[in-house]
Every structure is written in structure tokens, then in C-alpha cells.
């Protein structure tokens, strides 16, 4: 199975800087058939980068979008406007959930709108540090997973990518800690089992599940070999050329 390395650039890089950085990545990156490399720059950079990107090597993702196609929604960008420009969209990232108050209902509408516009949603789910401390991890994961998929038809669930990102492991968290491969294995199994129970065993086995949270070249191999993990969502390490390309190399070697 293919693996996925997604670089979430968050709010970094002016358009010119993004373009130079993409140029450098493409120069360094061979064409890997079995690793899907995806970068998620800010909205402003998507259009120029879409003209520059070598689609045999990499694909573009948006970091967010709004579920209505058009109308009185000042400041928003719709999935229909992104159609053809990006192949993927990150949806429900914990920064969207906690800083911008997106709930499962809104996230579900976004997942549906992405699929309707032929954009693969990367649905992010993950528990906070206190939810984990109170033993609520499994409930939070099930609620966010089934909540986020609630507007999607059964057959379309297979086209969603799920990214498990424990909020406490994201590098920008106040006291970020590394998730152990065992922590990741347990939740990834729960994700697959939950999907399997609700949408059928085959979908549970085949759905793409990624991990994210302080991924860097020294831990990428360990996370990629966790059973059931198909890829990595990389934040801060994706902003450093050598680290991002090293992670892609590691993914290539793990799959070989
Ligand atoms: P990080 O970010 O790799 O910097 O922890 C991951 C993310 O927020 O997607």
C-alpha cells in the first residue's frame, strides 16, 4: 500500500518564500511512486504553486475550506473554488477545532463538501492531554470520527483519509510530549475497528490512516512501522528542507 507524507505548512511562508521552498523540494526529490507527497501551503500560495508544482512528484492540499459553495460568507474560501486546484484538504485540524471553534457538525459538512468537489478530505481527530488523563481517549476518538463522517455516504467513507493527531503531541502544544508507537497503535486500531463496525470490515481495513504530532526524521520510521499507519502529517519538520525530504526517504525505505 502507498504511504502518504503530508507537510502542513500552517501559517508560514509568504507566497514568494513558498515558491522558492517548493522549488528546492522538487529539485531534491526523486519521483517516488509508492509515496504520495503532499504539501499544504496557505490559501494565497495555492494558485501560484499549482502552476509550479510537478504533479508527478507532489500534490497540493488546502489547510481548510468552507462547506458552502458561494454566498454571504465573508472571508471564506469554498471547496468548489478549490476544485481542480488541490487534491486534498485538511479538515478539523485541532487548531481549527480549538482556536476557531469548529465542531463535529461543521467538520462533517466540510468533509461532505470536499468529497462533493472531488477533493480528498484528511479528517483530523485527536484527544487533548486532559481528555487522555481522564481516560476519555476512546470516546473522543469515536465521537470525532463518526461525527466527522456523519454527512458522507457509506461508500464515500472509503475515500476519506483519517489523521490521528493527539493534541498533546503537536509540537506547538505548551508541553508537547512524544506519543509512543504503542499509544499510536492502540488508537489506530480503535479507528479501524470503529470504521469496520459501522461501515464494514473491508472499509475498516482499507481506509488510509495517518499519524501526526512532532514527527521528525528521528521518529518517522518508528511511526511508519506501527501496524495500520499509512502515512504521516508533518508540521514543523515539513518547514525544514532536509528534514522533510529525509522523512520522505524514510517512508520510501519503510515501504520497500
Ligand atoms: P507538528 O504539527 O508536526 O509540528 O507537531 C503537526 C500538525 O499540527 O499537523
Short mmCIF file of C-alpha atoms and ligand atoms in Angstrom, two decimals:
data_model
loop_
_atom_site.label_atom_id
_atom_site.label_comp_id
_atom_site.label_asym_id
_atom_site.label_seq_id
_atom_site.Cartn_x
_atom_site.Cartn_y
_atom_site.Cartn_z
CA UNK A 1 0.00 0.00 0.00
CA UNK A 2 1.09 3.52 -0.81
CA UNK A 3 2.21 5.75 2.05
CA UNK A 4 1.40 9.41 2.46
CA UNK A 5 3.62 12.21 3.69
CA UNK A 6 1.70 15.45 4.11
CA UNK A 7 3.50 18.69 5.01
CA UNK A 8 1.22 21.09 6.86
CA UNK A 9 2.88 24.49 6.47
CA UNK A 10 0.29 26.20 8.70
CA UNK A 11 0.65 29.99 8.74
CA UNK A 12 4.22 30.13 7.43
CA UNK A 13 5.93 31.41 4.28
CA UNK A 14 4.95 34.44 2.20
CA UNK A 15 3.98 33.48 -1.37
CA UNK A 16 7.49 34.11 -2.74
CA UNK A 17 9.09 32.10 0.05
CA UNK A 18 6.64 29.24 -0.53
CA UNK A 19 7.54 29.20 -4.20
CA UNK A 20 11.29 29.10 -3.50
CA UNK A 21 10.81 26.36 -0.94
CA UNK A 22 8.74 24.26 -3.35
CA UNK A 23 11.42 24.72 -5.98
CA UNK A 24 14.05 23.38 -3.56
CA UNK A 25 11.95 20.40 -2.51
CA UNK A 26 11.26 19.43 -6.11
CA UNK A 27 14.90 19.72 -7.03
CA UNK A 28 15.89 17.35 -4.22
CA UNK A 29 13.04 14.89 -4.57
CA UNK A 30 13.15 11.92 -6.90
CA UNK A 31 9.87 10.65 -8.30
CA UNK A 32 8.62 8.16 -5.71
CA UNK A 33 5.77 6.05 -7.00
CA UNK A 34 4.85 4.46 -3.70
CA UNK A 35 4.99 7.59 -1.53
CA UNK A 36 2.37 10.26 -2.09
CA UNK A 37 3.97 13.57 -1.11
CA UNK A 38 1.52 16.36 -0.36
CA UNK A 39 2.13 19.93 0.76
CA UNK A 40 -0.43 22.21 2.35
CA UNK A 41 0.58 25.88 1.96
CA UNK A 42 -1.64 28.83 2.87
CA UNK A 43 -4.56 29.71 0.58
CA UNK A 44 -2.71 32.59 -1.07
CA UNK A 45 0.10 30.36 -2.26
CA UNK A 46 -2.13 27.63 -3.71
CA UNK A 47 -2.75 29.28 -7.07
CA UNK A 48 0.88 30.14 -7.93
CA UNK A 49 2.15 26.83 -6.53
CA UNK A 50 -0.41 24.93 -8.62
CA UNK A 51 1.30 26.32 -11.73
CA UNK A 52 4.74 25.42 -10.43
CA UNK A 53 4.20 22.01 -8.89
CA UNK A 54 5.34 18.87 -10.66
CA UNK A 55 2.24 16.75 -10.15
CA UNK A 56 4.19 13.55 -10.79
CA UNK A 57 6.20 14.27 -7.67
CA UNK A 58 3.80 16.07 -5.36
CA UNK A 59 0.23 17.16 -4.83
CA UNK A 60 -1.35 20.17 -3.16
CA UNK A 61 -3.65 20.32 -0.16
CA UNK A 62 -5.58 23.18 1.40
CA UNK A 63 -5.43 23.54 5.18
CA UNK A 64 -9.14 24.31 5.49
CA UNK A 65 -12.14 25.44 3.42
CA UNK A 66 -15.78 26.35 3.91
CA UNK A 67 -18.64 23.95 3.16
CA UNK A 68 -20.95 26.32 1.26
CA UNK A 69 -20.11 26.77 -2.42
CA UNK A 70 -20.94 30.51 -2.55
CA UNK A 71 -22.94 33.19 -0.74
CA UNK A 72 -22.69 35.72 2.07
CA UNK A 73 -19.76 34.20 3.99
CA UNK A 74 -17.22 36.98 4.24
CA UNK A 75 -13.65 35.80 4.42
CA UNK A 76 -14.28 32.20 3.47
CA UNK A 77 -12.95 30.07 0.61
CA UNK A 78 -15.14 27.24 -0.69
CA UNK A 79 -14.29 23.71 -1.72
CA UNK A 80 -15.85 24.47 -5.11
CA UNK A 81 -13.30 27.30 -5.56
CA UNK A 82 -10.52 24.85 -4.71
CA UNK A 83 -11.78 22.17 -7.07
CA UNK A 84 -9.11 21.35 -9.63
CA UNK A 85 -6.53 23.37 -7.69
CA UNK A 86 -5.90 20.93 -4.83
CA UNK A 87 -6.21 17.16 -4.50
CA UNK A 88 -6.56 17.13 -0.71
CA UNK A 89 -7.87 19.30 2.12
CA UNK A 90 -7.01 19.03 5.81
CA UNK A 91 -10.26 19.23 7.77
CA UNK A 92 -10.84 19.53 11.50
CA UNK A 93 -7.22 20.12 12.48
CA UNK A 94 -7.06 20.66 16.25
CA UNK A 95 -6.04 24.28 15.65
CA UNK A 96 -9.33 24.73 13.72
CA UNK A 97 -11.27 22.95 16.47
CA UNK A 98 -9.80 24.80 19.44
CA UNK A 99 -8.73 28.21 18.10
CA UNK A 100 -11.60 28.66 15.64
CA UNK A 101 -14.27 26.66 17.47
CA UNK A 102 -15.11 24.21 14.71
CA UNK A 103 -17.33 21.42 16.00
CA UNK A 104 -18.01 17.94 14.62
CA UNK A 105 -21.17 19.20 12.87
CA UNK A 106 -19.28 21.82 10.89
CA UNK A 107 -16.42 19.42 10.22
CA UNK A 108 -18.89 16.82 8.88
CA UNK A 109 -20.27 19.39 6.41
CA UNK A 110 -16.74 20.19 5.29
CA UNK A 111 -15.90 16.52 4.74
CA UNK A 112 -19.06 16.17 2.64
CA UNK A 113 -18.30 19.32 0.64
CA UNK A 114 -14.76 18.12 -0.07
CA UNK A 115 -15.98 14.80 -1.45
CA UNK A 116 -18.70 16.51 -3.50
CA UNK A 117 -15.94 18.62 -5.08
CA UNK A 118 -13.59 15.71 -5.76
CA UNK A 119 -11.10 16.73 -3.07
CA UNK A 120 -9.85 14.05 -0.68
CA UNK A 121 -10.57 15.09 2.91
CA UNK A 122 -7.88 14.49 5.54
CA UNK A 123 -10.07 14.33 8.64
CA UNK A 124 -8.02 15.13 11.76
CA UNK A 125 -9.05 13.69 15.09
CA UNK A 126 -7.30 13.52 18.44
CA UNK A 127 -7.74 13.85 22.16
CA UNK A 128 -6.38 16.62 24.36
CA UNK A 129 -4.00 15.99 27.23
CA UNK A 130 -6.74 16.26 29.84
CA UNK A 131 -9.11 14.00 27.91
CA UNK A 132 -6.36 11.38 27.87
CA UNK A 133 -5.67 11.89 31.58
CA UNK A 134 -9.38 11.34 32.35
CA UNK A 135 -9.46 8.13 30.30
CA UNK A 136 -11.70 9.66 27.63
CA UNK A 137 -9.47 8.98 24.62
CA UNK A 138 -11.58 6.20 23.09
CA UNK A 139 -14.84 8.18 23.45
CA UNK A 140 -13.32 11.32 21.96
CA UNK A 141 -11.85 9.40 19.03
CA UNK A 142 -15.12 7.60 18.28
CA UNK A 143 -17.16 10.81 18.57
CA UNK A 144 -14.84 12.86 16.35
CA UNK A 145 -14.50 10.05 13.82
CA UNK A 146 -18.18 9.15 13.44
CA UNK A 147 -19.21 12.81 13.87
CA UNK A 148 -16.85 13.89 11.10
CA UNK A 149 -18.12 11.15 8.77
CA UNK A 150 -21.80 11.67 9.52
CA UNK A 151 -22.66 13.59 6.33
CA UNK A 152 -20.83 11.23 3.99
CA UNK A 153 -22.48 8.29 2.20
CA UNK A 154 -21.30 4.83 3.24
CA UNK A 155 -19.47 4.24 0.00
CA UNK A 156 -17.65 7.58 0.19
CA UNK A 157 -16.19 6.82 3.62
CA UNK A 158 -13.55 4.74 1.84
CA UNK A 159 -12.36 7.97 0.14
CA UNK A 160 -11.65 9.79 3.39
CA UNK A 161 -8.18 9.87 4.95
CA UNK A 162 -8.14 9.90 8.74
CA UNK A 163 -5.26 11.59 10.55
CA UNK A 164 -4.79 10.73 14.22
CA UNK A 165 -3.15 13.71 15.87
CA UNK A 166 -3.15 13.67 19.66
CA UNK A 167 -3.38 17.36 20.58
CA UNK A 168 -0.79 16.94 23.34
CA UNK A 169 1.78 15.62 20.86
CA UNK A 170 1.61 18.51 18.38
CA UNK A 171 4.87 20.42 18.58
CA UNK A 172 3.19 23.76 19.26
CA UNK A 173 1.35 22.39 22.33
CA UNK A 174 2.58 24.03 25.54
CA UNK A 175 4.13 20.90 26.97
CA UNK A 176 4.26 18.72 23.86
CA UNK A 177 5.19 15.11 24.50
CA UNK A 178 6.04 12.42 22.01
CA UNK A 179 3.38 9.77 21.50
CA UNK A 180 4.83 6.29 21.86
CA UNK A 181 4.36 3.86 18.96
CA UNK A 182 2.17 1.81 21.35
CA UNK A 183 -0.10 4.81 22.01
CA UNK A 184 -0.44 5.30 18.28
CA UNK A 185 -1.04 1.60 17.58
CA UNK A 186 -3.85 1.45 20.13
CA UNK A 187 -5.75 4.44 18.72
CA UNK A 188 -5.17 3.49 15.09
CA UNK A 189 -6.63 0.05 15.85
CA UNK A 190 -9.61 1.73 17.51
CA UNK A 191 -10.11 3.91 14.42
CA UNK A 192 -10.04 0.92 12.07
CA UNK A 193 -12.26 -1.20 14.35
CA UNK A 194 -14.80 1.63 14.67
CA UNK A 195 -14.93 2.16 10.91
CA UNK A 196 -15.15 -1.62 10.47
CA UNK A 197 -18.12 -1.91 12.86
CA UNK A 198 -20.07 0.93 11.25
CA UNK A 199 -19.07 0.79 7.58
CA UNK A 200 -17.90 -2.78 7.10
CA UNK A 201 -14.75 -4.76 7.78
CA UNK A 202 -13.22 -4.09 4.39
CA UNK A 203 -13.53 -0.32 4.73
CA UNK A 204 -12.03 -0.53 8.22
CA UNK A 205 -9.05 -2.43 6.86
CA UNK A 206 -8.52 -0.31 3.75
CA UNK A 207 -9.14 3.27 4.87
CA UNK A 208 -5.97 5.38 4.92
CA UNK A 209 -4.93 6.35 8.45
CA UNK A 210 -2.07 8.73 9.12
CA UNK A 211 -0.36 9.85 12.31
CA UNK A 212 0.75 13.37 13.19
CA UNK A 213 2.36 15.03 16.19
CA UNK A 214 6.01 16.17 16.40
CA UNK A 215 7.04 13.87 13.57
CA UNK A 216 10.68 14.35 12.54
CA UNK A 217 13.35 12.26 10.80
CA UNK A 218 14.37 10.53 14.03
CA UNK A 219 10.91 9.17 14.86
CA UNK A 220 9.28 8.90 11.40
CA UNK A 221 10.47 5.32 10.85
CA UNK A 222 9.03 4.16 14.17
CA UNK A 223 5.63 5.73 13.48
CA UNK A 224 5.50 4.43 9.91
CA UNK A 225 6.05 0.87 11.10
CA UNK A 226 3.18 1.00 13.59
CA UNK A 227 0.62 -1.53 12.31
CA UNK A 228 -2.18 0.23 10.47
CA UNK A 229 -0.35 3.54 9.92
CA UNK A 230 -0.20 4.52 6.23
CA UNK A 231 1.37 7.95 6.47
CA UNK A 232 2.42 11.00 8.43
CA UNK A 233 1.06 14.51 8.81
CA UNK A 234 4.11 16.66 9.46
CA UNK A 235 4.03 20.24 10.76
CA UNK A 236 7.21 21.98 11.89
CA UNK A 237 9.58 19.42 10.38
CA UNK A 238 7.97 19.97 6.95
CA UNK A 239 9.27 23.57 7.02
CA UNK A 240 12.91 22.42 7.01
CA UNK A 241 14.02 21.14 3.62
CA UNK A 242 16.46 18.46 4.79
CA UNK A 243 14.06 17.14 7.45
CA UNK A 244 11.06 16.95 5.12
CA UNK A 245 12.97 15.19 2.36
CA UNK A 246 14.57 12.83 4.92
CA UNK A 247 11.10 11.85 6.17
CA UNK A 248 10.05 11.13 2.58
CA UNK A 249 13.19 8.99 2.10
CA UNK A 250 12.37 7.08 5.28
CA UNK A 251 8.82 6.45 4.02
CA UNK A 252 10.27 5.13 0.79
CA UNK A 253 12.61 2.77 2.66
CA UNK A 254 9.90 1.54 5.03
CA UNK A 255 7.66 0.65 2.08
CA UNK A 256 10.49 -1.01 0.11
P1 LIG B 1 3.89 19.17 14.29
O1 LIG B 1 2.43 19.55 13.69
O2 LIG B 1 4.46 18.14 13.36
O3 LIG B 1 4.64 20.46 14.30
O4 LIG B 1 3.65 18.61 15.64
C1 LIG B 1 1.58 18.58 13.18
C2 LIG B 1 0.28 19.19 12.84
O5 LIG B 1 -0.19 20.08 13.57
O6 LIG B 1 -0.36 18.82 11.83
#
